[in-house]
Coordinates of C-alpha atoms and ligand atoms in Angstrom, one line a residue:
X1 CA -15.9 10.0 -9.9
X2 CA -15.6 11.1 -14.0
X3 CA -17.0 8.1 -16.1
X4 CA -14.8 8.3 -18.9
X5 CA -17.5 7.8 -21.2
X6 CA -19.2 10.8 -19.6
X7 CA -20.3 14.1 -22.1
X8 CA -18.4 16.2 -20.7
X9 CA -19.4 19.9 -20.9
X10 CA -15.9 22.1 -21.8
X11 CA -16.5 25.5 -20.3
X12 CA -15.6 28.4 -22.4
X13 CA -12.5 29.3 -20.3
X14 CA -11.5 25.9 -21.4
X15 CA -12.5 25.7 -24.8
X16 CA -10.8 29.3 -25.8
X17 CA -7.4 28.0 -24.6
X18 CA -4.9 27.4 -26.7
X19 CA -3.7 23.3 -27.0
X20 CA -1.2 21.2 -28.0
X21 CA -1.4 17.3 -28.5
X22 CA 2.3 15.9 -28.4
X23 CA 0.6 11.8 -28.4
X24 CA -1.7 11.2 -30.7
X25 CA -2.1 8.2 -33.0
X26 CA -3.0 8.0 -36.6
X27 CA -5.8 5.5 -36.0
X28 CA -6.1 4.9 -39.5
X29 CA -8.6 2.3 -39.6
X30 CA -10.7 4.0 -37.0
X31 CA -10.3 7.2 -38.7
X32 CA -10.8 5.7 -42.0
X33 CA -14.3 3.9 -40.7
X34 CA -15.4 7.5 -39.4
X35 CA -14.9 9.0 -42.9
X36 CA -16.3 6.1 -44.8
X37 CA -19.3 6.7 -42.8
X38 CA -20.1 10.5 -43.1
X39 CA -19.8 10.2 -46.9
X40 CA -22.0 7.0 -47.3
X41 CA -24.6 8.1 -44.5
X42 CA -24.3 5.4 -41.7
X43 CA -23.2 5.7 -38.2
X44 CA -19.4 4.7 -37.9
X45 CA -18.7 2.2 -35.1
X46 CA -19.6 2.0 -31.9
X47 CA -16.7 2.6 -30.1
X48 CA -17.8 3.7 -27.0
X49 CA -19.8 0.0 -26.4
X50 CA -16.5 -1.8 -27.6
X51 CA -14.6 0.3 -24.7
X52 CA -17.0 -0.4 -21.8
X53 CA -17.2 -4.4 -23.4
X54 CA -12.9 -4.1 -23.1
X55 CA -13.0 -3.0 -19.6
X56 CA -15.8 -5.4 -18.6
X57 CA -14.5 -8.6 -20.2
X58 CA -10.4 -7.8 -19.6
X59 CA -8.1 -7.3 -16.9
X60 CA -6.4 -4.1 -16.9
X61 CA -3.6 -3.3 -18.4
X62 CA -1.4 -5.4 -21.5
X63 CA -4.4 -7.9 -22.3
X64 CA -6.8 -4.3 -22.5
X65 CA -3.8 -3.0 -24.4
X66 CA -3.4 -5.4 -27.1
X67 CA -7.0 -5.2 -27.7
X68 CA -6.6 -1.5 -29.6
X69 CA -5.9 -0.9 -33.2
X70 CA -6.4 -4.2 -34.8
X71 CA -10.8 -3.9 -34.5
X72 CA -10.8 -1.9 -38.5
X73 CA -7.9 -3.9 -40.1
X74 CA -10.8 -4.7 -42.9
X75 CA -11.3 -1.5 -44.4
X76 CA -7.6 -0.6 -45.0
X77 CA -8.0 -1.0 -48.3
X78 CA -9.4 1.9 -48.9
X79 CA -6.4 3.9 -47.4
X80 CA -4.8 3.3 -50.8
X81 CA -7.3 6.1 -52.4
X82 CA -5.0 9.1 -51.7
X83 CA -8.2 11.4 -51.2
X84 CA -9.2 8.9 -48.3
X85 CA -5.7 8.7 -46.3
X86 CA -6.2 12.9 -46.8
X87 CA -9.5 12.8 -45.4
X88 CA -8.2 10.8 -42.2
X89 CA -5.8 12.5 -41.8
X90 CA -7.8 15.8 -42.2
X91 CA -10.0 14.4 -39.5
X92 CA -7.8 14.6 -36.8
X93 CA -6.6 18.0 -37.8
X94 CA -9.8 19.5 -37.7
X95 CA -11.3 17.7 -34.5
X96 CA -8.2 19.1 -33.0
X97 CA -8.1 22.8 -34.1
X98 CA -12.3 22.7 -33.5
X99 CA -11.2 22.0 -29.7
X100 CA -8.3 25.0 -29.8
X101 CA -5.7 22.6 -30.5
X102 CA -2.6 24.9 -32.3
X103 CA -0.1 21.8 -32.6
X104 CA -1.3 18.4 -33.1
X105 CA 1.9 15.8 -33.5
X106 CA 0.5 12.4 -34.7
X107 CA 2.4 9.2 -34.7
X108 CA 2.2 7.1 -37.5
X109 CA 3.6 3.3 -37.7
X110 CA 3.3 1.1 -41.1
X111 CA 1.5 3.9 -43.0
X112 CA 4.3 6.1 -42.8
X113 CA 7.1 3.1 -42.6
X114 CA 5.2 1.6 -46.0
X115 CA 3.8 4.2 -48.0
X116 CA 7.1 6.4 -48.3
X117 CA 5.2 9.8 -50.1
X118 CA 2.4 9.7 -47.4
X119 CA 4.8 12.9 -46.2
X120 CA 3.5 14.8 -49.5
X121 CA -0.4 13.7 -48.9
X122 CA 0.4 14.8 -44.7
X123 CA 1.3 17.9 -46.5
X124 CA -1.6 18.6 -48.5
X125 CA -3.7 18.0 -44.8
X126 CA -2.0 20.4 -43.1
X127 CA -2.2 22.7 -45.8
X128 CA -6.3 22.3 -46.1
X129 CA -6.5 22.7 -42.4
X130 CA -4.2 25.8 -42.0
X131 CA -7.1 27.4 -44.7
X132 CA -9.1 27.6 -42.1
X133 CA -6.6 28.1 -39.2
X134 CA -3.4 29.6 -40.3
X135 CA -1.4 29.3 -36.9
X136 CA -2.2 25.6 -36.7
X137 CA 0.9 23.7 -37.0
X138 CA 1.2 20.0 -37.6
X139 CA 4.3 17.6 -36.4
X140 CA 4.9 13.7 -37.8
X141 CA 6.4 11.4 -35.6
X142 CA 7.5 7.9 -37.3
X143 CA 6.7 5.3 -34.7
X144 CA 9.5 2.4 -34.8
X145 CA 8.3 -0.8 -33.3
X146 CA 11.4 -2.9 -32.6
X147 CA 9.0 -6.5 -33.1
X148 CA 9.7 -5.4 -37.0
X149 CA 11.8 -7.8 -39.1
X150 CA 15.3 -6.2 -39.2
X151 CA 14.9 -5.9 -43.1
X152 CA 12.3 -3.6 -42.7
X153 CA 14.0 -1.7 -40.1
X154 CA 17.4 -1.5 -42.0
X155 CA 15.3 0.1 -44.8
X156 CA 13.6 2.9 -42.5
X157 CA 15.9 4.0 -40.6
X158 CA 18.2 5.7 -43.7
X159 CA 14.7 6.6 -44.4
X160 CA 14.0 8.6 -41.2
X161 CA 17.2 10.2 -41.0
X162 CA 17.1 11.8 -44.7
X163 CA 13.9 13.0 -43.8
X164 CA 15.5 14.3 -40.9
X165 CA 18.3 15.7 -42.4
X166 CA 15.9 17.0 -45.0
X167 CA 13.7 19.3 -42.3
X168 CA 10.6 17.1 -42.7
X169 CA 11.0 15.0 -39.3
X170 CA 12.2 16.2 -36.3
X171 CA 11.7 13.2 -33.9
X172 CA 11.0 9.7 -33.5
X173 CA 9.4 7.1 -31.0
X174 CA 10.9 4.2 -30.8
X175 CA 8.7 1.2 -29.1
X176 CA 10.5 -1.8 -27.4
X177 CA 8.9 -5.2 -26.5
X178 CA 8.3 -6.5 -24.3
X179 CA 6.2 -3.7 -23.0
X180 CA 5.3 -5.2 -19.5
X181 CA 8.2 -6.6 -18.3
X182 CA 11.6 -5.6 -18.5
X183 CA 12.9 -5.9 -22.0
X184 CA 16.5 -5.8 -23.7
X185 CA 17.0 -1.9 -24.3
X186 CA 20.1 -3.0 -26.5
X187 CA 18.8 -2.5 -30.2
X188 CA 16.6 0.7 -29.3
X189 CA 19.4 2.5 -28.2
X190 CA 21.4 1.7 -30.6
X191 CA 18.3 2.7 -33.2
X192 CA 17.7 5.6 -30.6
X193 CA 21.4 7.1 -31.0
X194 CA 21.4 7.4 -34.6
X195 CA 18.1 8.9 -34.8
X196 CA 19.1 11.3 -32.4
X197 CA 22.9 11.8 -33.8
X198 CA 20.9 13.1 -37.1
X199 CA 19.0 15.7 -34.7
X200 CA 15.8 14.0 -33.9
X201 CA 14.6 14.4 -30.6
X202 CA 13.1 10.7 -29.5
X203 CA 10.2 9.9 -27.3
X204 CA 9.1 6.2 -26.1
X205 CA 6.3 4.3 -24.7
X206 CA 6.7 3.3 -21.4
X207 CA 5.1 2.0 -17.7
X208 CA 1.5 2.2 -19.3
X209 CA 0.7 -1.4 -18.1
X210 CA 3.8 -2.3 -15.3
X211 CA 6.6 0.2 -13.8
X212 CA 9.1 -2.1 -15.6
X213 CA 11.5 -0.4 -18.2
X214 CA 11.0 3.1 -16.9
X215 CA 14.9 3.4 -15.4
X216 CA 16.2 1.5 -18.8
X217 CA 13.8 4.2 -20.7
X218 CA 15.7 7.4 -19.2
X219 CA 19.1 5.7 -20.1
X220 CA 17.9 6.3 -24.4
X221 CA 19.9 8.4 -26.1
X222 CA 18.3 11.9 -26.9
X223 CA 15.5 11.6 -24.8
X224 CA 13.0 14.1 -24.1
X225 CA 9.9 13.1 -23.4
X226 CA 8.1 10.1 -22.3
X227 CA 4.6 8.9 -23.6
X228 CA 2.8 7.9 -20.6
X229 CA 4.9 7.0 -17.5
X230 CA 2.0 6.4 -15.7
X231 CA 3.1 3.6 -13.1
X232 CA 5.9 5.2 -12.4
X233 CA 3.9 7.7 -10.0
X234 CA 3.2 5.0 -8.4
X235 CA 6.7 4.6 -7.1
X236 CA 8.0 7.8 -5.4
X237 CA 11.7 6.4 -6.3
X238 CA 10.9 6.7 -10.3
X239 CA 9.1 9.5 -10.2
X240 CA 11.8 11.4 -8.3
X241 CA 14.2 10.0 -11.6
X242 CA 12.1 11.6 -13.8
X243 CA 12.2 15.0 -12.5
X244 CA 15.7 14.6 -12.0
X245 CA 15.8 13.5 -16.0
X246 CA 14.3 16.8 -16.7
X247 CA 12.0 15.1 -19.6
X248 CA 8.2 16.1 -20.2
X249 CA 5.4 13.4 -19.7
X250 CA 2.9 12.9 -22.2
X251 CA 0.0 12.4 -20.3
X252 CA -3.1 10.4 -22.0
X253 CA -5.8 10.6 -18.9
X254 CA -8.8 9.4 -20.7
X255 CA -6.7 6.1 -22.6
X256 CA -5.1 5.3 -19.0
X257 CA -8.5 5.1 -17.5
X258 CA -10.2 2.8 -19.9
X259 CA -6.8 0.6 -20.4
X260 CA -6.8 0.3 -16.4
X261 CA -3.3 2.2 -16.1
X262 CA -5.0 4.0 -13.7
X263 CA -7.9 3.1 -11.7
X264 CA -9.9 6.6 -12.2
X265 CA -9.3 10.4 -13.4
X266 CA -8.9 11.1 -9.6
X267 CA -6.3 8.9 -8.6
X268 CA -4.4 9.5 -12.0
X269 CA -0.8 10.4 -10.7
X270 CA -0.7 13.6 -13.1
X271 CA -1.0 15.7 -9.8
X272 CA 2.3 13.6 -8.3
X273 CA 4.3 14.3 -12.0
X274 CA 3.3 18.2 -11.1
X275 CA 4.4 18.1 -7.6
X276 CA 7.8 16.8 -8.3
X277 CA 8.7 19.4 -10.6
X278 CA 7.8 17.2 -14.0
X279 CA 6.8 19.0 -16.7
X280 CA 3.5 17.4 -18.2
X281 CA 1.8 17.7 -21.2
X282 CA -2.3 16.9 -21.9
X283 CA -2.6 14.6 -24.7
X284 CA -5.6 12.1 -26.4
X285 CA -3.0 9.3 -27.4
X286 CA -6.0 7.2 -29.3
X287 CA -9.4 9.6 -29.3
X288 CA -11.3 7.4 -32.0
X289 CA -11.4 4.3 -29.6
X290 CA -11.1 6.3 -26.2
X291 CA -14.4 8.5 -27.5
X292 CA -12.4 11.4 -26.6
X293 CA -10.9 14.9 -27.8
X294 CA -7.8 17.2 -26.7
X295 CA -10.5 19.6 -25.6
X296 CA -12.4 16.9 -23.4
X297 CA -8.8 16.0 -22.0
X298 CA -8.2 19.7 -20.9
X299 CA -11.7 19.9 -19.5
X300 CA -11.2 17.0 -17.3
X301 CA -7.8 17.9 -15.8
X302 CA -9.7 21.1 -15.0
X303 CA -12.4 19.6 -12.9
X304 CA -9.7 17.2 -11.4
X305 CA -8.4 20.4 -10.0
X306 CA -5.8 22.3 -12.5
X307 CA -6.1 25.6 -12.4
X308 CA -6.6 27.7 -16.0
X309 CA -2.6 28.9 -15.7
X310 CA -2.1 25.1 -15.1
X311 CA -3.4 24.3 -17.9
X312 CA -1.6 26.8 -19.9
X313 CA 1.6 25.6 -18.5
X314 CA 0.4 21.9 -20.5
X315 CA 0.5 23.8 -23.3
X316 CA 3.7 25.5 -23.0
X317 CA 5.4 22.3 -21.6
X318 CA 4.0 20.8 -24.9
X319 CA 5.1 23.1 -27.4
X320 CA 8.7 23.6 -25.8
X321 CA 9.8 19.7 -26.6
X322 CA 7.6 19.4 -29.5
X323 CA 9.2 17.6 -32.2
X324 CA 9.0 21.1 -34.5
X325 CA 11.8 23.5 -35.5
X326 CA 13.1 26.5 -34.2
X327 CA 10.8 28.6 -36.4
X328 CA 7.6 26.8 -35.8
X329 CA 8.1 26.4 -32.0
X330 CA 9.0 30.4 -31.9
X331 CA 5.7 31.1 -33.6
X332 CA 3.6 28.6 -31.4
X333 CA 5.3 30.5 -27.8
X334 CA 4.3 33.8 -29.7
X335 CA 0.8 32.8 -29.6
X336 CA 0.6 30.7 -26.5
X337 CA 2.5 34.1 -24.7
X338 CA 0.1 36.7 -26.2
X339 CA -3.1 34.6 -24.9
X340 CA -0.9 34.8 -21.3
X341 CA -0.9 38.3 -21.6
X342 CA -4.3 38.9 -22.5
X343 CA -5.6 36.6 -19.8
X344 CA -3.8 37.7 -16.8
Ligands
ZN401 ZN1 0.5 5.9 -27.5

């Protein structure tokens, strides 16, 4: 069995590969901790003891779950430096592309939501990054949480939809409580539909910790893709919906193991998704606290079994419902088809 906490060796078949990471979080106090630490000399946190403590003291699933995110909250303040929130945001652009990543989306909740010109500063990170790798493209994806008070949500939404209508956004995922039992899927579709009447693609969160909400998920106006799924290959009955749905599942191996949505790498149902026809996609979701990278995500799937075209199919599967425009996604295929034709 793969410990997820295992150094695992990518092999240079692997490594050269090109990547895309459609699920990805901002992390920002994680990130933020990591950066503090580099510039002031001191290890940043130990966040491969506080995931084997989570899975030791906590039962799998929601109560694991609620556990992420908040551990940093005391640090925050220095996110107001704009050179920081560059650096974190840097940080996740350049593990990526050091792993072969050529699309990296990140999601982004109350930093994006409260500081309105953090577009300009995401900018300025892409830019530094595409110095060094000029293919590398980078996507934002605004992440609505519908437990927001409805003034804050009334103020976004406009928000995300001139963005939209401005080219800076091109999707959305919108997160509905409750998350592990079947919720009211009223107000997100009603979000959901004027998100995706102003062209944005949306993606959700859903069946991480329970099969519930899968079937209401399917039912969101635009919907392409689906961040996790997991459960629901579990039950042949939803995972035959999903193929027939024709969406792409973002597939976080290494965060489903440690959260308990799945029991271990091996009987992670990313091999069912496959079988039915699903088109998957390899993705890190939270790689601070998980102690993981996009190119330890690909290396894994490979020693579960996926073959190196397999793996380039992850790829493409990623970059053809990306959240990107026409010109972007164009040049991405470009690159991902030349490496095709080199390799075979
Ligand atoms: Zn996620």
């Amino acid at each position: 069995m793969i410990d997820p906490f295992a150094q695992i060796v990518i092999p240079p078949e692997v490594a050269q590969l090109p990547k895309a990471d459609i699920h990805i979080h901002a992390e920002r106090s994680p990130r933020l901790d990591r950066i503090l630490a580099k510039r002031d000399s001191r290890e940043p946190y130990d966040w491969v003891a506080w995931a084997k403590n989570l899975m030791q003291d906590y039962p799998a699933g929601a109560e694991r779950l609620e556990r992420i995110s908040p551990v940093f909250e005391h640090i925050l303040d220095a996110d107001q430096d704009p050179e920081n929130f560059i650096a974190r945001n840097l940080d996740i652009l350049e593990e990526a592309t050091k792993d072969g990543a050529i699309l990296t989306e990140v999601r982004y909740g109350r930093d994006l939501a409260d500081v309105p010109n953090c577009l300009d500063l995401l900018q300025e990170a892409e830019r530094r990054v595409q110095n060094n790798y000029p293919d590398f493209r980078m996507g934002v994806i605004p992440f609505i949480f519908l437990s927001w008070d409805k003034t804050k949500l009334d103020r976004i939404i406009p928000m995300y939809i001139d963005w939209a209508q401005a080219g800076l956004i091109y999707g959305a995922d919108v997160f509905t409580i409750p998350y592990a039992e079947e919720a009211d899927w009223t107000e997100a579709y009603h979000i959901a539909d004027k998100l995706a009447s102003a062209g944005l693609g949306i993606t959700v969160h859903v069946a991480e910790v329970s099969p519930a909400n899968l079937e209401s998920a399917l039912k969101t106006p635009g919907l392409t893709r689906l961040g996790h799924a997991t459960h629901a290959g579990y039950h042949p009955h939803l995972t035959e919906k999903i193929a027939k749905s024709g969406v792409t599942i973002e597939c976080s191996l290494s965060c489903n193991v440690i959260l308990g949505a799945s029991q271990s790498y091996e009987t992670h149902p990313i091999r069912t998704f496959v079988s039915a026809g699903i088109p998957v996609a390899l993705c890190t979701d939270d790689p601070v606290q998980m102690s993981t990278t996009i190119g330890r995500e690909y290396a894994i799937v490979h020693q579960l079994g996926f073959s190196i075209p397999e793996l380039l199919d992850c790829t493409k599967n990623a970059i053809q419902v990306a959240f990107i425009d026409d010109k972007q996604r164009r040049h991405l295929l470009k690159i991902h088809n030349d490496y095709v034709a080199n390799f075979t």
